[in-house]
Tab-separated table of C-alpha atoms in Angstrom:
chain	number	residue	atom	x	y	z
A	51	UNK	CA	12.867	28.509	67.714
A	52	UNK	CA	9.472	28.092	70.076
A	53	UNK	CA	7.558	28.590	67.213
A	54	UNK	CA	8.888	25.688	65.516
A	55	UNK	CA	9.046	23.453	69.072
A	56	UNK	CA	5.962	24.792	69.033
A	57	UNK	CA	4.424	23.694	65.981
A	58	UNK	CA	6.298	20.536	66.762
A	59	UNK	CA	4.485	19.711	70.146
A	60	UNK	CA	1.240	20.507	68.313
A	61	UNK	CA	1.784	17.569	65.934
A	62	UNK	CA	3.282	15.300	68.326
A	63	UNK	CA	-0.066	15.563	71.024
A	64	UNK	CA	-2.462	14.957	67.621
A	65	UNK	CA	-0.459	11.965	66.978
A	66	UNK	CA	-0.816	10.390	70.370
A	67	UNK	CA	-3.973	12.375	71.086
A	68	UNK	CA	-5.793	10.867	68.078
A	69	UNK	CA	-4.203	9.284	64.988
A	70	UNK	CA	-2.696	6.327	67.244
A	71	UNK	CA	-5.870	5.730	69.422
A	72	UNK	CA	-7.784	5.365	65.743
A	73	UNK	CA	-4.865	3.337	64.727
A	74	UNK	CA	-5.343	0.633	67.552
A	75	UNK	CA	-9.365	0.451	66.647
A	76	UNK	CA	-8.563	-0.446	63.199
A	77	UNK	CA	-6.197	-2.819	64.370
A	78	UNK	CA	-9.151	-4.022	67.044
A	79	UNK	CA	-11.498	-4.380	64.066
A	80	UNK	CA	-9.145	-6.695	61.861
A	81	UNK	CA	-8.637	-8.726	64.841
A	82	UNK	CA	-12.213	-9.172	64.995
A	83	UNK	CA	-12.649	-9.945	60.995
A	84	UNK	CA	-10.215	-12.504	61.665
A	85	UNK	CA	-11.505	-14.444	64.491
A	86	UNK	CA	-15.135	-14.052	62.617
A	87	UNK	CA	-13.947	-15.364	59.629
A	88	UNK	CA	-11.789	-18.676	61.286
A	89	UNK	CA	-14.958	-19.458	62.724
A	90	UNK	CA	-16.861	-19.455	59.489
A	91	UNK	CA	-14.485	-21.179	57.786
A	92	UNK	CA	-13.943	-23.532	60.593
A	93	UNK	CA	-17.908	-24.227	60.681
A	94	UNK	CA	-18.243	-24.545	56.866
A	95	UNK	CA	-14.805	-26.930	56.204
A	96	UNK	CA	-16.006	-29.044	59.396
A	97	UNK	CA	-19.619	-29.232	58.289
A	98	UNK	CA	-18.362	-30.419	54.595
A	99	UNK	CA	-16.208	-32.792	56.397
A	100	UNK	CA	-18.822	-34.399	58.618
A	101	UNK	CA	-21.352	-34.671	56.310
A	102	UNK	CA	-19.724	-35.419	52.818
A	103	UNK	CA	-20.996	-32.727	50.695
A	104	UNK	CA	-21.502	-29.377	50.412
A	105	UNK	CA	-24.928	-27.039	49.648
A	106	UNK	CA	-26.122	-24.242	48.130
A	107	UNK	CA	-27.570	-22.816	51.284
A	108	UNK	CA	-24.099	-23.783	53.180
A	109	UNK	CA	-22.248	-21.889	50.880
A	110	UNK	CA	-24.253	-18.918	51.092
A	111	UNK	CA	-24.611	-18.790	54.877
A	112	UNK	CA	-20.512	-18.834	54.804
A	113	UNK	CA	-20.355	-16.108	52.904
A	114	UNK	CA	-22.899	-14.694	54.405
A	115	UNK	CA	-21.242	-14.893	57.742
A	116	UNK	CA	-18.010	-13.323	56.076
A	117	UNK	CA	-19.936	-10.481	54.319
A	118	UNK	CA	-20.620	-9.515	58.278
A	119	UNK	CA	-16.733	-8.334	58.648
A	120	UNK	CA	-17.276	-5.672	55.951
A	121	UNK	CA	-14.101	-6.849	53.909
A	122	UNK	CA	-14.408	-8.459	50.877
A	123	UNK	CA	-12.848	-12.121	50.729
A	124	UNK	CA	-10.936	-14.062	47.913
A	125	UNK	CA	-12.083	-17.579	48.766
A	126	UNK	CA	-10.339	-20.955	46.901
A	127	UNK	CA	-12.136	-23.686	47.947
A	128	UNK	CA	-9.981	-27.176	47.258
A	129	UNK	CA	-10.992	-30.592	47.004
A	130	UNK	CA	-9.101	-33.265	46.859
A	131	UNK	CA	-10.630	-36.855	45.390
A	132	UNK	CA	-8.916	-39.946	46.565
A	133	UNK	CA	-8.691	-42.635	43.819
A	134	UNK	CA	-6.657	-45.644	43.659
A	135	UNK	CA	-4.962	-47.142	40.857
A	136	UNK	CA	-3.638	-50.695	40.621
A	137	UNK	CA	-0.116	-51.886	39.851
A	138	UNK	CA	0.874	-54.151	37.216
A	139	UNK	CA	4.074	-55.296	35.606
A	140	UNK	CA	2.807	-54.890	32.534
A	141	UNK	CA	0.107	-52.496	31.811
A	142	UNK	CA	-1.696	-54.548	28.868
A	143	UNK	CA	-1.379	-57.918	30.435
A	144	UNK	CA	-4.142	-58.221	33.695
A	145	UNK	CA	-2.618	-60.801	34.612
A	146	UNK	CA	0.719	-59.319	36.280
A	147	UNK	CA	-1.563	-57.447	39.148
A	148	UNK	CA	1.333	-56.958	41.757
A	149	UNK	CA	-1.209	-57.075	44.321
A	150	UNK	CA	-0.697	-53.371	44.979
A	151	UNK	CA	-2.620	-50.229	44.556
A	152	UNK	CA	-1.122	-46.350	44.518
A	153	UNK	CA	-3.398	-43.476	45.914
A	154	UNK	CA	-3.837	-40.508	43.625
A	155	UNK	CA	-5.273	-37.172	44.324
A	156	UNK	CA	-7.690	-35.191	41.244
A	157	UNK	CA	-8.009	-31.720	42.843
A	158	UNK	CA	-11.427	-29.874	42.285
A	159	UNK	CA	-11.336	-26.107	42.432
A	160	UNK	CA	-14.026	-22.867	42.539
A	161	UNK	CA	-14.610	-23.665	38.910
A	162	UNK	CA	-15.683	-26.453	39.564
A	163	UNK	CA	-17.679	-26.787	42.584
A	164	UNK	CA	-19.572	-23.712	41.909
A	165	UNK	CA	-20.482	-24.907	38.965
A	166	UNK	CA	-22.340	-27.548	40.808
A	167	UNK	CA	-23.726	-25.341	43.711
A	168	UNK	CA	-24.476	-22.853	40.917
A	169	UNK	CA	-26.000	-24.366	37.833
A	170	UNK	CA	-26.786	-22.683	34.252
A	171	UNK	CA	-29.875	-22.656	35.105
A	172	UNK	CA	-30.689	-22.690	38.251
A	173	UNK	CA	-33.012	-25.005	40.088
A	174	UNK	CA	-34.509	-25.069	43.252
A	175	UNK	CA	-31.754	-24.962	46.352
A	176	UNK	CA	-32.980	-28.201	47.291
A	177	UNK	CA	-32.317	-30.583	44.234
A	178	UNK	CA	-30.189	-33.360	45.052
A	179	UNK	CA	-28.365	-32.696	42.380
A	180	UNK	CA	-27.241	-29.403	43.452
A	181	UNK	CA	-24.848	-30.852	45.885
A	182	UNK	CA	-21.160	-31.244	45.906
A	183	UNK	CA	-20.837	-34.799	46.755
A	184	UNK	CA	-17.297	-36.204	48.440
A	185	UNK	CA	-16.119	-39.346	49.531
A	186	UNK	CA	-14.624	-40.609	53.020
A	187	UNK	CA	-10.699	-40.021	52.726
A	188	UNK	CA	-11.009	-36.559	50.493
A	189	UNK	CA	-9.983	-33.455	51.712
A	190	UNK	CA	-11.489	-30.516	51.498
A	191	UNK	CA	-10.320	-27.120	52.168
A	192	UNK	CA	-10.165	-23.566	51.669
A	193	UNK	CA	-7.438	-20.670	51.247
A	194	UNK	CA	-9.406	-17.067	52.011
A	195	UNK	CA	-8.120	-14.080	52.332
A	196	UNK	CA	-9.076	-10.402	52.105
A	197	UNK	CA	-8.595	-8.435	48.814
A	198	UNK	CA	-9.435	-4.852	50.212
A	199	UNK	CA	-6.951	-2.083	52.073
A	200	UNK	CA	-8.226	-1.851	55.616
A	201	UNK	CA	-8.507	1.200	57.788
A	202	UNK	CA	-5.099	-0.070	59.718
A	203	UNK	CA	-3.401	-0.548	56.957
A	204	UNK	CA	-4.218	2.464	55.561
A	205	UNK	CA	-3.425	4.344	58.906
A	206	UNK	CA	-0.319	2.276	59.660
A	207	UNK	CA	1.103	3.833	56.114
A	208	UNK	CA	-0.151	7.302	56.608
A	209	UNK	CA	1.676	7.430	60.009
A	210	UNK	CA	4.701	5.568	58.465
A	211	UNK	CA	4.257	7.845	55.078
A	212	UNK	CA	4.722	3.964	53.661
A	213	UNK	CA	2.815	2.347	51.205
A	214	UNK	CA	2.147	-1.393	51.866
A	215	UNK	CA	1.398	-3.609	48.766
A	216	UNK	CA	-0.271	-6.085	51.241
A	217	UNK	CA	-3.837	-5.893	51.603
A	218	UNK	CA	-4.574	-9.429	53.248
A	219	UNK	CA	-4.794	-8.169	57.106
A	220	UNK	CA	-7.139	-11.334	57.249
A	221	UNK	CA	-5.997	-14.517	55.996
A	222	UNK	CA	-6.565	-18.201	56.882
A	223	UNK	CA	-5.993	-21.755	55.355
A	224	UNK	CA	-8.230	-24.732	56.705
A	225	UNK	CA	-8.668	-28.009	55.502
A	226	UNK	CA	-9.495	-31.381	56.510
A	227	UNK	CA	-10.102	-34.948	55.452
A	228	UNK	CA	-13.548	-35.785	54.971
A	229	UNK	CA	-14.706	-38.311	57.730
A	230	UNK	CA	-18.425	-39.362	56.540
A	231	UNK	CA	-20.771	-39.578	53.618
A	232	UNK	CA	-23.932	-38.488	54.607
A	233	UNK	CA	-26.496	-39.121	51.839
């Protein structure tokens, strides 16, 4: 029986001793990845916002900055056009304008905005033509989160002998309407 309150009291100290102590660091470190990452996305969204479009070289420092957590990020960047569309009694007949328009929104996604940050080919970072371009009263955001098992998850299910299907530790929506068109 003291061999096995033994053996007991041997486990219990490495749990407390260690495993937890390591436990709260990884926790520490996803803390840290997320307030890292809110403030890159809050810097790029805001930047896009305030300016009106969005550049190579913004792009890259973003992910640059998130590349600095050591997770690896599934970013969805939105964009929402704002187009209006007048309203008639009759479609085919101009004349029956009820004096009214109705705001749509076209949403833009990755696909799409890379594909004008990133041409096939590429030229230099600095053609005009290289930018994403938005108008005052879009919105632009982003939905990011991490795809990777951190070291507190993984510790938090080898204490818990659990296995958590969630990886995103770090996760973040931000978006905003776009308040100038910087040219």
């Amino acid at each position: 029986m003291n061999y096995i309150t033994g053996i007991f009291a041997a486990l219990l100290s490495l749990l407390l001793l260690f495993m937890y102590p390591l436990y709260e660091q990884a926790r520490s470190q996803d803390k840290i990845a997320n307030l890292v990452v809110q403030a890159a996305v809050t810097r790029f969204v805001d930047s896009a916002r305030t300016k009106g479009y969005i550049t190579p070289q913004m792009y890259e420092t973003f992910n640059a900055q998130l590349a600095a957590t050591g997770n690896p990020y599934e970013v969805r960047l939105e964009h929402l056009r704002k187009r209006y569309v007048p309203e008639y009694g009759d479609p085919a007949d101009p004349s029956t304008f009820k004096n009214r328009f109705t705001a749509f929104y076209d949403g833009f996604y990755n696909e799409q905005i890379l594909a004008v940050l990133f041409p096939n080919p590429i030229s230099s970072a600095d053609d005009p033509a290289r930018r994403y371009d938005m108008q005052v009263g879009d919105y632009i955001g982003i939905k990011l989160e991490n795809v990777n098992r951190t070291a507190a998850v993984q510790l938090w299910d080898f204490l818990m002998n659990d296995n958590t299907d969630e990886n995103a530790t770090v996760a973040l929506n931000y978006e905003g309407m776009v308040l100038n068109e910087d040219r």
